[in-house]
């Protein structure tokens, strides 16, 4: 108990510490209260070449599997690949980075960022999806971005060069954040052969709002689907993996969330 208290104190000190943030060409330094807990995950996405390599790995392996499917397919049928958008095909780390610089939290600045339509593609996504499109596979984009952001989302996807981007193929959140009803709409006309996402709910509804233990159990249960039908992109910055730590209670303060996270650590000493 004593150790946990010390750990919490250290974490509390870390999250509130002042970090000098250099940004812009003039390298003006800005004193900002940076959330150092989130700092590392955002930096992993923006500076770790390993993150880049993992994204390539996912899409490269997707291409190997797609080539295998293509050999066996009856092309008189329509086939689809379903992808999530955020942190699957578009990189929103500039929004996360700006939040750290400004000391704000999601959703502050999210709509503003989306409306700029300047998100860059996740490494490997563009090449893979254009390859699939050339092979006659229809790509669908199922995202929980709000419907009011649809126009900017379509502009962004089209401008960076993603295939098959239209009002029909970009399916955003309307009534429910659950993606299964939208996958069912795609299934009415297509056989979905592969799904790409950074969150388990991008694959099956059974993963929605599950505890950490249940998430582990379900991933084990569907083990053979990963790298076959389901392809996961890394996202250390946010996702249901984080919500599960505090039972998806997003009303908790940042400090309460941090305490819940600290209690989840599994060490090896008494
Ligand atoms: Mg996502």
PDB file of C-alpha atoms and ligand atoms in Angstrom:
ATOM      1  CA  UNK A   1       0.000   0.000   0.000  1.00  0.00           C
ATOM      2  CA  UNK A   2       2.844   2.331   0.937  1.00  0.00           C
ATOM      3  CA  UNK A   3       4.534   1.636  -2.396  1.00  0.00           C
ATOM      4  CA  UNK A   4       1.351   2.401  -4.296  1.00  0.00           C
ATOM      5  CA  UNK A   5       0.994   5.725  -2.466  1.00  0.00           C
ATOM      6  CA  UNK A   6       4.566   6.649  -3.387  1.00  0.00           C
ATOM      7  CA  UNK A   7       3.954   5.621  -6.980  1.00  0.00           C
ATOM      8  CA  UNK A   8       0.809   7.729  -7.151  1.00  0.00           C
ATOM      9  CA  UNK A   9       2.675  10.720  -5.752  1.00  0.00           C
ATOM     10  CA  UNK A  10       5.428  10.290  -8.332  1.00  0.00           C
ATOM     11  CA  UNK A  11       2.899   9.980 -11.131  1.00  0.00           C
ATOM     12  CA  UNK A  12       1.005  13.021  -9.896  1.00  0.00           C
ATOM     13  CA  UNK A  13       4.238  15.025  -9.858  1.00  0.00           C
ATOM     14  CA  UNK A  14       5.099  13.835 -13.351  1.00  0.00           C
ATOM     15  CA  UNK A  15       1.752  14.756 -14.865  1.00  0.00           C
ATOM     16  CA  UNK A  16       1.826  18.276 -13.547  1.00  0.00           C
ATOM     17  CA  UNK A  17       5.479  19.055 -14.243  1.00  0.00           C
ATOM     18  CA  UNK A  18       6.372  21.935 -16.529  1.00  0.00           C
ATOM     19  CA  UNK A  19       8.040  20.997 -19.757  1.00  0.00           C
ATOM     20  CA  UNK A  20       9.546  23.441 -22.190  1.00  0.00           C
ATOM     21  CA  UNK A  21       8.025  22.834 -25.592  1.00  0.00           C
ATOM     22  CA  UNK A  22       9.928  23.968 -28.683  1.00  0.00           C
ATOM     23  CA  UNK A  23       7.781  24.459 -31.738  1.00  0.00           C
ATOM     24  CA  UNK A  24       7.678  26.397 -34.974  1.00  0.00           C
ATOM     25  CA  UNK A  25      10.515  27.486 -37.244  1.00  0.00           C
ATOM     26  CA  UNK A  26      11.463  30.318 -34.963  1.00  0.00           C
ATOM     27  CA  UNK A  27      11.966  27.723 -32.235  1.00  0.00           C
ATOM     28  CA  UNK A  28      10.125  29.911 -29.769  1.00  0.00           C
ATOM     29  CA  UNK A  29       9.977  28.107 -26.521  1.00  0.00           C
ATOM     30  CA  UNK A  30       6.678  27.840 -24.765  1.00  0.00           C
ATOM     31  CA  UNK A  31       6.257  26.902 -21.149  1.00  0.00           C
ATOM     32  CA  UNK A  32       3.377  24.517 -21.045  1.00  0.00           C
ATOM     33  CA  UNK A  33       1.938  22.166 -18.503  1.00  0.00           C
ATOM     34  CA  UNK A  34       2.496  18.989 -20.454  1.00  0.00           C
ATOM     35  CA  UNK A  35       0.810  15.772 -19.498  1.00  0.00           C
ATOM     36  CA  UNK A  36       3.945  13.640 -19.487  1.00  0.00           C
ATOM     37  CA  UNK A  37       1.933  10.444 -19.257  1.00  0.00           C
ATOM     38  CA  UNK A  38       0.457  11.131 -22.709  1.00  0.00           C
ATOM     39  CA  UNK A  39       3.695  12.704 -23.967  1.00  0.00           C
ATOM     40  CA  UNK A  40       5.415   9.377 -24.418  1.00  0.00           C
ATOM     41  CA  UNK A  41       2.611   7.743 -26.360  1.00  0.00           C
ATOM     42  CA  UNK A  42       2.275  10.700 -28.725  1.00  0.00           C
ATOM     43  CA  UNK A  43       6.037  10.796 -29.228  1.00  0.00           C
ATOM     44  CA  UNK A  44       5.999   7.072 -29.975  1.00  0.00           C
ATOM     45  CA  UNK A  45       3.626   7.791 -32.856  1.00  0.00           C
ATOM     46  CA  UNK A  46       5.481  10.874 -34.061  1.00  0.00           C
ATOM     47  CA  UNK A  47       9.143   9.963 -33.533  1.00  0.00           C
ATOM     48  CA  UNK A  48       9.559   6.196 -33.179  1.00  0.00           C
ATOM     49  CA  UNK A  49      10.513   4.606 -36.491  1.00  0.00           C
ATOM     50  CA  UNK A  50       9.345   1.374 -34.859  1.00  0.00           C
ATOM     51  CA  UNK A  51       5.772   2.727 -34.923  1.00  0.00           C
ATOM     52  CA  UNK A  52       6.174   3.402 -38.641  1.00  0.00           C
ATOM     53  CA  UNK A  53       7.598  -0.087 -39.175  1.00  0.00           C
ATOM     54  CA  UNK A  54       4.652  -1.674 -37.315  1.00  0.00           C
ATOM     55  CA  UNK A  55       2.196   0.121 -39.584  1.00  0.00           C
ATOM     56  CA  UNK A  56       4.072  -1.092 -42.680  1.00  0.00           C
ATOM     57  CA  UNK A  57       4.167  -4.583 -41.183  1.00  0.00           C
ATOM     58  CA  UNK A  58       0.385  -4.639 -40.797  1.00  0.00           C
ATOM     59  CA  UNK A  59      -0.355  -3.448 -44.329  1.00  0.00           C
ATOM     60  CA  UNK A  60       2.425  -5.536 -45.903  1.00  0.00           C
ATOM     61  CA  UNK A  61       1.011  -8.640 -44.291  1.00  0.00           C
ATOM     62  CA  UNK A  62      -2.462  -7.550 -45.356  1.00  0.00           C
ATOM     63  CA  UNK A  63      -1.217  -7.512 -48.950  1.00  0.00           C
ATOM     64  CA  UNK A  64       0.176 -11.055 -48.630  1.00  0.00           C
ATOM     65  CA  UNK A  65      -3.166 -12.271 -47.313  1.00  0.00           C
ATOM     66  CA  UNK A  66      -5.086 -10.344 -49.961  1.00  0.00           C
ATOM     67  CA  UNK A  67      -2.988 -11.944 -52.719  1.00  0.00           C
ATOM     68  CA  UNK A  68      -3.858 -15.336 -51.247  1.00  0.00           C
ATOM     69  CA  UNK A  69      -7.560 -14.483 -51.204  1.00  0.00           C
ATOM     70  CA  UNK A  70      -7.414 -13.202 -54.779  1.00  0.00           C
ATOM     71  CA  UNK A  71      -6.177 -16.590 -55.995  1.00  0.00           C
ATOM     72  CA  UNK A  72      -9.236 -18.292 -54.482  1.00  0.00           C
ATOM     73  CA  UNK A  73     -11.922 -15.699 -55.162  1.00  0.00           C
ATOM     74  CA  UNK A  74     -14.911 -15.988 -57.431  1.00  0.00           C
ATOM     75  CA  UNK A  75     -14.832 -12.481 -58.836  1.00  0.00           C
ATOM     76  CA  UNK A  76     -18.454 -12.598 -59.937  1.00  0.00           C
ATOM     77  CA  UNK A  77     -19.124 -11.679 -56.314  1.00  0.00           C
ATOM     78  CA  UNK A  78     -18.432  -8.274 -54.735  1.00  0.00           C
ATOM     79  CA  UNK A  79     -15.778  -8.199 -52.031  1.00  0.00           C
ATOM     80  CA  UNK A  80     -15.015  -5.461 -49.537  1.00  0.00           C
ATOM     81  CA  UNK A  81     -12.253  -4.366 -47.207  1.00  0.00           C
ATOM     82  CA  UNK A  82     -13.535  -2.330 -44.258  1.00  0.00           C
ATOM     83  CA  UNK A  83     -11.196   0.126 -42.590  1.00  0.00           C
ATOM     84  CA  UNK A  84     -11.549   2.406 -39.610  1.00  0.00           C
ATOM     85  CA  UNK A  85     -10.265   5.954 -40.232  1.00  0.00           C
ATOM     86  CA  UNK A  86      -8.591   7.466 -37.162  1.00  0.00           C
ATOM     87  CA  UNK A  87      -5.188   5.938 -36.379  1.00  0.00           C
ATOM     88  CA  UNK A  88      -5.922   3.270 -39.004  1.00  0.00           C
ATOM     89  CA  UNK A  89      -5.683   5.182 -42.281  1.00  0.00           C
ATOM     90  CA  UNK A  90      -5.329   8.791 -41.078  1.00  0.00           C
ATOM     91  CA  UNK A  91      -2.812  10.050 -38.522  1.00  0.00           C
ATOM     92  CA  UNK A  92      -4.300  12.449 -35.959  1.00  0.00           C
ATOM     93  CA  UNK A  93      -1.220  12.674 -33.789  1.00  0.00           C
ATOM     94  CA  UNK A  94      -0.905  16.426 -34.585  1.00  0.00           C
ATOM     95  CA  UNK A  95      -4.157  16.929 -32.660  1.00  0.00           C
ATOM     96  CA  UNK A  96      -2.840  14.895 -29.729  1.00  0.00           C
ATOM     97  CA  UNK A  97       0.438  16.815 -29.839  1.00  0.00           C
ATOM     98  CA  UNK A  98      -1.348  20.170 -29.942  1.00  0.00           C
ATOM     99  CA  UNK A  99      -3.454  19.119 -26.937  1.00  0.00           C
ATOM    100  CA  UNK A 100      -0.250  18.431 -25.016  1.00  0.00           C
ATOM    101  CA  UNK A 101       1.287  21.759 -26.040  1.00  0.00           C
ATOM    102  CA  UNK A 102      -1.886  23.635 -25.063  1.00  0.00           C
ATOM    103  CA  UNK A 103      -2.607  21.597 -21.924  1.00  0.00           C
ATOM    104  CA  UNK A 104      -6.059  20.623 -23.180  1.00  0.00           C
ATOM    105  CA  UNK A 105      -7.844  17.282 -23.484  1.00  0.00           C
ATOM    106  CA  UNK A 106      -9.964  15.584 -26.137  1.00  0.00           C
ATOM    107  CA  UNK A 107     -12.435  16.707 -27.502  1.00  0.00           C
ATOM    108  CA  UNK A 108     -11.024  20.238 -27.321  1.00  0.00           C
ATOM    109  CA  UNK A 109      -9.743  21.166 -30.780  1.00  0.00           C
ATOM    110  CA  UNK A 110     -10.832  17.855 -32.376  1.00  0.00           C
ATOM    111  CA  UNK A 111     -13.436  19.297 -34.770  1.00  0.00           C
ATOM    112  CA  UNK A 112     -11.095  22.168 -35.598  1.00  0.00           C
ATOM    113  CA  UNK A 113      -8.354  19.676 -36.502  1.00  0.00           C
ATOM    114  CA  UNK A 114     -10.676  17.477 -38.615  1.00  0.00           C
ATOM    115  CA  UNK A 115     -12.044  20.484 -40.489  1.00  0.00           C
ATOM    116  CA  UNK A 116      -8.532  21.413 -41.584  1.00  0.00           C
ATOM    117  CA  UNK A 117      -8.547  18.101 -43.530  1.00  0.00           C
ATOM    118  CA  UNK A 118      -4.779  17.911 -43.220  1.00  0.00           C
ATOM    119  CA  UNK A 119      -4.277  14.493 -41.631  1.00  0.00           C
ATOM    120  CA  UNK A 120      -1.586  12.457 -43.332  1.00  0.00           C
ATOM    121  CA  UNK A 121      -2.018   8.787 -44.229  1.00  0.00           C
ATOM    122  CA  UNK A 122      -0.861   6.108 -41.804  1.00  0.00           C
ATOM    123  CA  UNK A 123       2.299   4.551 -43.329  1.00  0.00           C
ATOM    124  CA  UNK A 124       1.419   1.778 -45.774  1.00  0.00           C
ATOM    125  CA  UNK A 125      -2.339   2.435 -45.805  1.00  0.00           C
ATOM    126  CA  UNK A 126      -2.441   4.333 -49.071  1.00  0.00           C
ATOM    127  CA  UNK A 127      -0.388   1.801 -51.012  1.00  0.00           C
ATOM    128  CA  UNK A 128      -2.315  -1.176 -49.653  1.00  0.00           C
ATOM    129  CA  UNK A 129      -5.812   0.225 -50.224  1.00  0.00           C
ATOM    130  CA  UNK A 130      -4.972   1.445 -53.719  1.00  0.00           C
ATOM    131  CA  UNK A 131      -3.596  -2.008 -54.508  1.00  0.00           C
ATOM    132  CA  UNK A 132      -6.828  -3.618 -53.266  1.00  0.00           C
ATOM    133  CA  UNK A 133      -8.874  -1.128 -55.284  1.00  0.00           C
ATOM    134  CA  UNK A 134      -6.894  -1.946 -58.457  1.00  0.00           C
ATOM    135  CA  UNK A 135      -7.676  -5.607 -57.847  1.00  0.00           C
ATOM    136  CA  UNK A 136     -11.409  -4.863 -57.821  1.00  0.00           C
ATOM    137  CA  UNK A 137     -11.991  -4.900 -54.054  1.00  0.00           C
ATOM    138  CA  UNK A 138     -14.295  -2.135 -52.745  1.00  0.00           C
ATOM    139  CA  UNK A 139     -12.963  -0.199 -49.760  1.00  0.00           C
ATOM    140  CA  UNK A 140     -15.391   1.094 -47.103  1.00  0.00           C
ATOM    141  CA  UNK A 141     -14.453   3.573 -44.382  1.00  0.00           C
ATOM    142  CA  UNK A 142     -16.385   3.018 -41.123  1.00  0.00           C
ATOM    143  CA  UNK A 143     -15.528   5.610 -38.485  1.00  0.00           C
ATOM    144  CA  UNK A 144     -17.034   7.072 -35.346  1.00  0.00           C
ATOM    145  CA  UNK A 145     -16.281  10.599 -36.451  1.00  0.00           C
ATOM    146  CA  UNK A 146     -19.490  12.629 -36.219  1.00  0.00           C
ATOM    147  CA  UNK A 147     -21.653  13.020 -39.326  1.00  0.00           C
ATOM    148  CA  UNK A 148     -21.121  16.812 -39.279  1.00  0.00           C
ATOM    149  CA  UNK A 149     -17.441  16.133 -40.033  1.00  0.00           C
ATOM    150  CA  UNK A 150     -18.214  14.026 -43.106  1.00  0.00           C
ATOM    151  CA  UNK A 151     -17.438  16.629 -45.753  1.00  0.00           C
ATOM    152  CA  UNK A 152     -14.019  17.449 -44.279  1.00  0.00           C
ATOM    153  CA  UNK A 153     -13.312  13.732 -43.820  1.00  0.00           C
ATOM    154  CA  UNK A 154     -14.099  12.984 -47.469  1.00  0.00           C
ATOM    155  CA  UNK A 155     -11.945  15.921 -48.630  1.00  0.00           C
ATOM    156  CA  UNK A 156      -9.035  14.736 -46.475  1.00  0.00           C
ATOM    157  CA  UNK A 157      -9.254  11.104 -47.650  1.00  0.00           C
ATOM    158  CA  UNK A 158      -9.563  12.125 -51.301  1.00  0.00           C
ATOM    159  CA  UNK A 159      -6.791  14.717 -51.212  1.00  0.00           C
ATOM    160  CA  UNK A 160      -4.216  12.305 -49.859  1.00  0.00           C
ATOM    161  CA  UNK A 161      -5.267   9.741 -52.470  1.00  0.00           C
ATOM    162  CA  UNK A 162      -7.354   7.026 -50.815  1.00  0.00           C
ATOM    163  CA  UNK A 163      -9.536   5.020 -53.244  1.00  0.00           C
ATOM    164  CA  UNK A 164     -13.314   4.665 -53.455  1.00  0.00           C
ATOM    165  CA  UNK A 165     -14.041   7.647 -51.183  1.00  0.00           C
ATOM    166  CA  UNK A 166     -17.651   8.829 -51.508  1.00  0.00           C
ATOM    167  CA  UNK A 167     -20.734   9.767 -49.548  1.00  0.00           C
ATOM    168  CA  UNK A 168     -21.775   6.086 -49.585  1.00  0.00           C
ATOM    169  CA  UNK A 169     -18.432   4.486 -48.720  1.00  0.00           C
ATOM    170  CA  UNK A 170     -17.540   6.838 -45.842  1.00  0.00           C
ATOM    171  CA  UNK A 171     -19.882   5.713 -43.063  1.00  0.00           C
ATOM    172  CA  UNK A 172     -19.711   7.892 -39.967  1.00  0.00           C
ATOM    173  CA  UNK A 173     -21.474   7.749 -36.597  1.00  0.00           C
ATOM    174  CA  UNK A 174     -25.131   8.672 -36.706  1.00  0.00           C
ATOM    175  CA  UNK A 175     -27.178   6.967 -34.006  1.00  0.00           C
ATOM    176  CA  UNK A 176     -24.777   4.493 -32.434  1.00  0.00           C
ATOM    177  CA  UNK A 177     -21.033   4.225 -31.930  1.00  0.00           C
ATOM    178  CA  UNK A 178     -21.343   0.461 -32.439  1.00  0.00           C
ATOM    179  CA  UNK A 179     -20.075  -0.285 -35.939  1.00  0.00           C
ATOM    180  CA  UNK A 180     -21.886  -3.568 -36.553  1.00  0.00           C
ATOM    181  CA  UNK A 181     -25.046  -2.012 -38.134  1.00  0.00           C
ATOM    182  CA  UNK A 182     -22.803  -0.228 -40.648  1.00  0.00           C
ATOM    183  CA  UNK A 183     -20.832  -3.423 -41.344  1.00  0.00           C
ATOM    184  CA  UNK A 184     -24.181  -5.152 -41.949  1.00  0.00           C
ATOM    185  CA  UNK A 185     -25.070  -2.541 -44.575  1.00  0.00           C
ATOM    186  CA  UNK A 186     -21.802  -3.348 -46.397  1.00  0.00           C
ATOM    187  CA  UNK A 187     -22.539  -7.081 -46.056  1.00  0.00           C
ATOM    188  CA  UNK A 188     -25.862  -6.665 -47.862  1.00  0.00           C
ATOM    189  CA  UNK A 189     -23.973  -6.142 -51.124  1.00  0.00           C
ATOM    190  CA  UNK A 190     -20.448  -7.403 -50.398  1.00  0.00           C
ATOM    191  CA  UNK A 191     -18.535 -10.138 -48.669  1.00  0.00           C
ATOM    192  CA  UNK A 192     -16.191  -8.449 -46.181  1.00  0.00           C
ATOM    193  CA  UNK A 193     -12.839 -10.215 -46.506  1.00  0.00           C
ATOM    194  CA  UNK A 194     -10.640  -8.070 -44.266  1.00  0.00           C
ATOM    195  CA  UNK A 195     -11.024  -5.399 -41.591  1.00  0.00           C
ATOM    196  CA  UNK A 196      -8.366  -2.943 -40.426  1.00  0.00           C
ATOM    197  CA  UNK A 197      -8.547  -0.996 -37.160  1.00  0.00           C
ATOM    198  CA  UNK A 198      -6.707   0.272 -34.100  1.00  0.00           C
ATOM    199  CA  UNK A 199      -9.513  -0.728 -31.738  1.00  0.00           C
ATOM    200  CA  UNK A 200     -11.015  -4.194 -31.261  1.00  0.00           C
ATOM    201  CA  UNK A 201     -14.502  -2.786 -31.831  1.00  0.00           C
ATOM    202  CA  UNK A 202     -13.423  -2.177 -35.433  1.00  0.00           C
ATOM    203  CA  UNK A 203     -13.703  -5.951 -35.918  1.00  0.00           C
ATOM    204  CA  UNK A 204     -16.601  -7.438 -33.943  1.00  0.00           C
ATOM    205  CA  UNK A 205     -19.400  -6.080 -31.719  1.00  0.00           C
ATOM    206  CA  UNK A 206     -18.540  -8.634 -29.050  1.00  0.00           C
ATOM    207  CA  UNK A 207     -15.541  -6.484 -28.088  1.00  0.00           C
ATOM    208  CA  UNK A 208     -17.652  -3.449 -27.157  1.00  0.00           C
ATOM    209  CA  UNK A 209     -17.329  -2.120 -23.584  1.00  0.00           C
ATOM    210  CA  UNK A 210     -15.600  -5.190 -22.194  1.00  0.00           C
ATOM    211  CA  UNK A 211     -13.356  -5.455 -19.137  1.00  0.00           C
ATOM    212  CA  UNK A 212      -9.630  -6.052 -19.512  1.00  0.00           C
ATOM    213  CA  UNK A 213     -10.016  -9.751 -18.646  1.00  0.00           C
ATOM    214  CA  UNK A 214     -12.868 -10.172 -21.119  1.00  0.00           C
ATOM    215  CA  UNK A 215     -10.876  -8.386 -23.824  1.00  0.00           C
ATOM    216  CA  UNK A 216      -7.955 -10.749 -23.238  1.00  0.00           C
ATOM    217  CA  UNK A 217     -10.244 -13.773 -23.283  1.00  0.00           C
ATOM    218  CA  UNK A 218     -11.958 -12.684 -26.495  1.00  0.00           C
ATOM    219  CA  UNK A 219      -8.695 -11.935 -28.280  1.00  0.00           C
ATOM    220  CA  UNK A 220      -7.535 -15.440 -27.335  1.00  0.00           C
ATOM    221  CA  UNK A 221     -10.828 -16.864 -28.589  1.00  0.00           C
ATOM    222  CA  UNK A 222     -10.473 -15.101 -31.954  1.00  0.00           C
ATOM    223  CA  UNK A 223      -6.710 -15.572 -32.108  1.00  0.00           C
ATOM    224  CA  UNK A 224      -6.740 -17.125 -35.578  1.00  0.00           C
ATOM    225  CA  UNK A 225      -8.622 -14.192 -37.109  1.00  0.00           C
ATOM    226  CA  UNK A 226      -5.766 -11.776 -36.388  1.00  0.00           C
ATOM    227  CA  UNK A 227      -3.565 -11.551 -39.442  1.00  0.00           C
ATOM    228  CA  UNK A 228      -6.200 -13.507 -41.383  1.00  0.00           C
ATOM    229  CA  UNK A 229      -9.329 -11.337 -41.407  1.00  0.00           C
ATOM    230  CA  UNK A 230      -8.558  -8.783 -38.673  1.00  0.00           C
ATOM    231  CA  UNK A 231      -5.529  -6.480 -38.973  1.00  0.00           C
ATOM    232  CA  UNK A 232      -4.571  -4.290 -36.013  1.00  0.00           C
ATOM    233  CA  UNK A 233      -2.721  -0.977 -36.134  1.00  0.00           C
ATOM    234  CA  UNK A 234      -0.853   0.169 -33.020  1.00  0.00           C
ATOM    235  CA  UNK A 235      -2.326   3.050 -31.028  1.00  0.00           C
ATOM    236  CA  UNK A 236      -0.645   3.713 -27.682  1.00  0.00           C
ATOM    237  CA  UNK A 237      -2.353   7.107 -27.430  1.00  0.00           C
ATOM    238  CA  UNK A 238      -6.015   6.234 -26.820  1.00  0.00           C
ATOM    239  CA  UNK A 239      -8.672   3.585 -27.337  1.00  0.00           C
ATOM    240  CA  UNK A 240     -10.903   1.096 -25.565  1.00  0.00           C
ATOM    241  CA  UNK A 241      -7.778  -0.486 -24.041  1.00  0.00           C
ATOM    242  CA  UNK A 242      -7.499   2.697 -21.961  1.00  0.00           C
ATOM    243  CA  UNK A 243     -11.226   3.050 -21.240  1.00  0.00           C
ATOM    244  CA  UNK A 244     -11.291  -0.522 -19.943  1.00  0.00           C
ATOM    245  CA  UNK A 245      -8.798   0.469 -17.229  1.00  0.00           C
ATOM    246  CA  UNK A 246     -11.392   2.740 -15.607  1.00  0.00           C
ATOM    247  CA  UNK A 247     -14.550   0.861 -16.669  1.00  0.00           C
ATOM    248  CA  UNK A 248     -15.267   3.317 -19.499  1.00  0.00           C
ATOM    249  CA  UNK A 249     -16.193   5.993 -16.941  1.00  0.00           C
ATOM    250  CA  UNK A 250     -15.140   9.001 -18.975  1.00  0.00           C
ATOM    251  CA  UNK A 251     -16.594  11.346 -16.340  1.00  0.00           C
ATOM    252  CA  UNK A 252     -13.590  10.677 -14.081  1.00  0.00           C
ATOM    253  CA  UNK A 253     -11.051  13.484 -13.656  1.00  0.00           C
ATOM    254  CA  UNK A 254      -7.607  13.091 -15.235  1.00  0.00           C
ATOM    255  CA  UNK A 255      -6.207  12.481 -11.743  1.00  0.00           C
ATOM    256  CA  UNK A 256      -8.762   9.743 -11.016  1.00  0.00           C
ATOM    257  CA  UNK A 257      -7.986   8.093 -14.345  1.00  0.00           C
ATOM    258  CA  UNK A 258      -4.286   8.227 -13.554  1.00  0.00           C
ATOM    259  CA  UNK A 259      -4.862   6.595 -10.156  1.00  0.00           C
ATOM    260  CA  UNK A 260      -6.874   3.817 -11.809  1.00  0.00           C
ATOM    261  CA  UNK A 261      -4.031   3.257 -14.262  1.00  0.00           C
ATOM    262  CA  UNK A 262      -1.390   3.146 -11.528  1.00  0.00           C
ATOM    263  CA  UNK A 263      -3.389   0.489  -9.685  1.00  0.00           C
ATOM    264  CA  UNK A 264      -3.300  -1.703 -12.812  1.00  0.00           C
ATOM    265  CA  UNK A 265       0.474  -2.089 -12.802  1.00  0.00           C
ATOM    266  CA  UNK A 266       1.680  -5.612 -12.260  1.00  0.00           C
ATOM    267  CA  UNK A 267       5.101  -5.735 -10.669  1.00  0.00           C
ATOM    268  CA  UNK A 268       7.041  -8.751  -9.448  1.00  0.00           C
ATOM    269  CA  UNK A 269       7.809  -7.782  -5.819  1.00  0.00           C
ATOM    270  CA  UNK A 270       5.516  -7.925  -2.784  1.00  0.00           C
TER     271      UNK A 270
HETATM  272 MG1  LIG B   1      -9.481   4.356 -34.878  1.00  0.00          MG
END
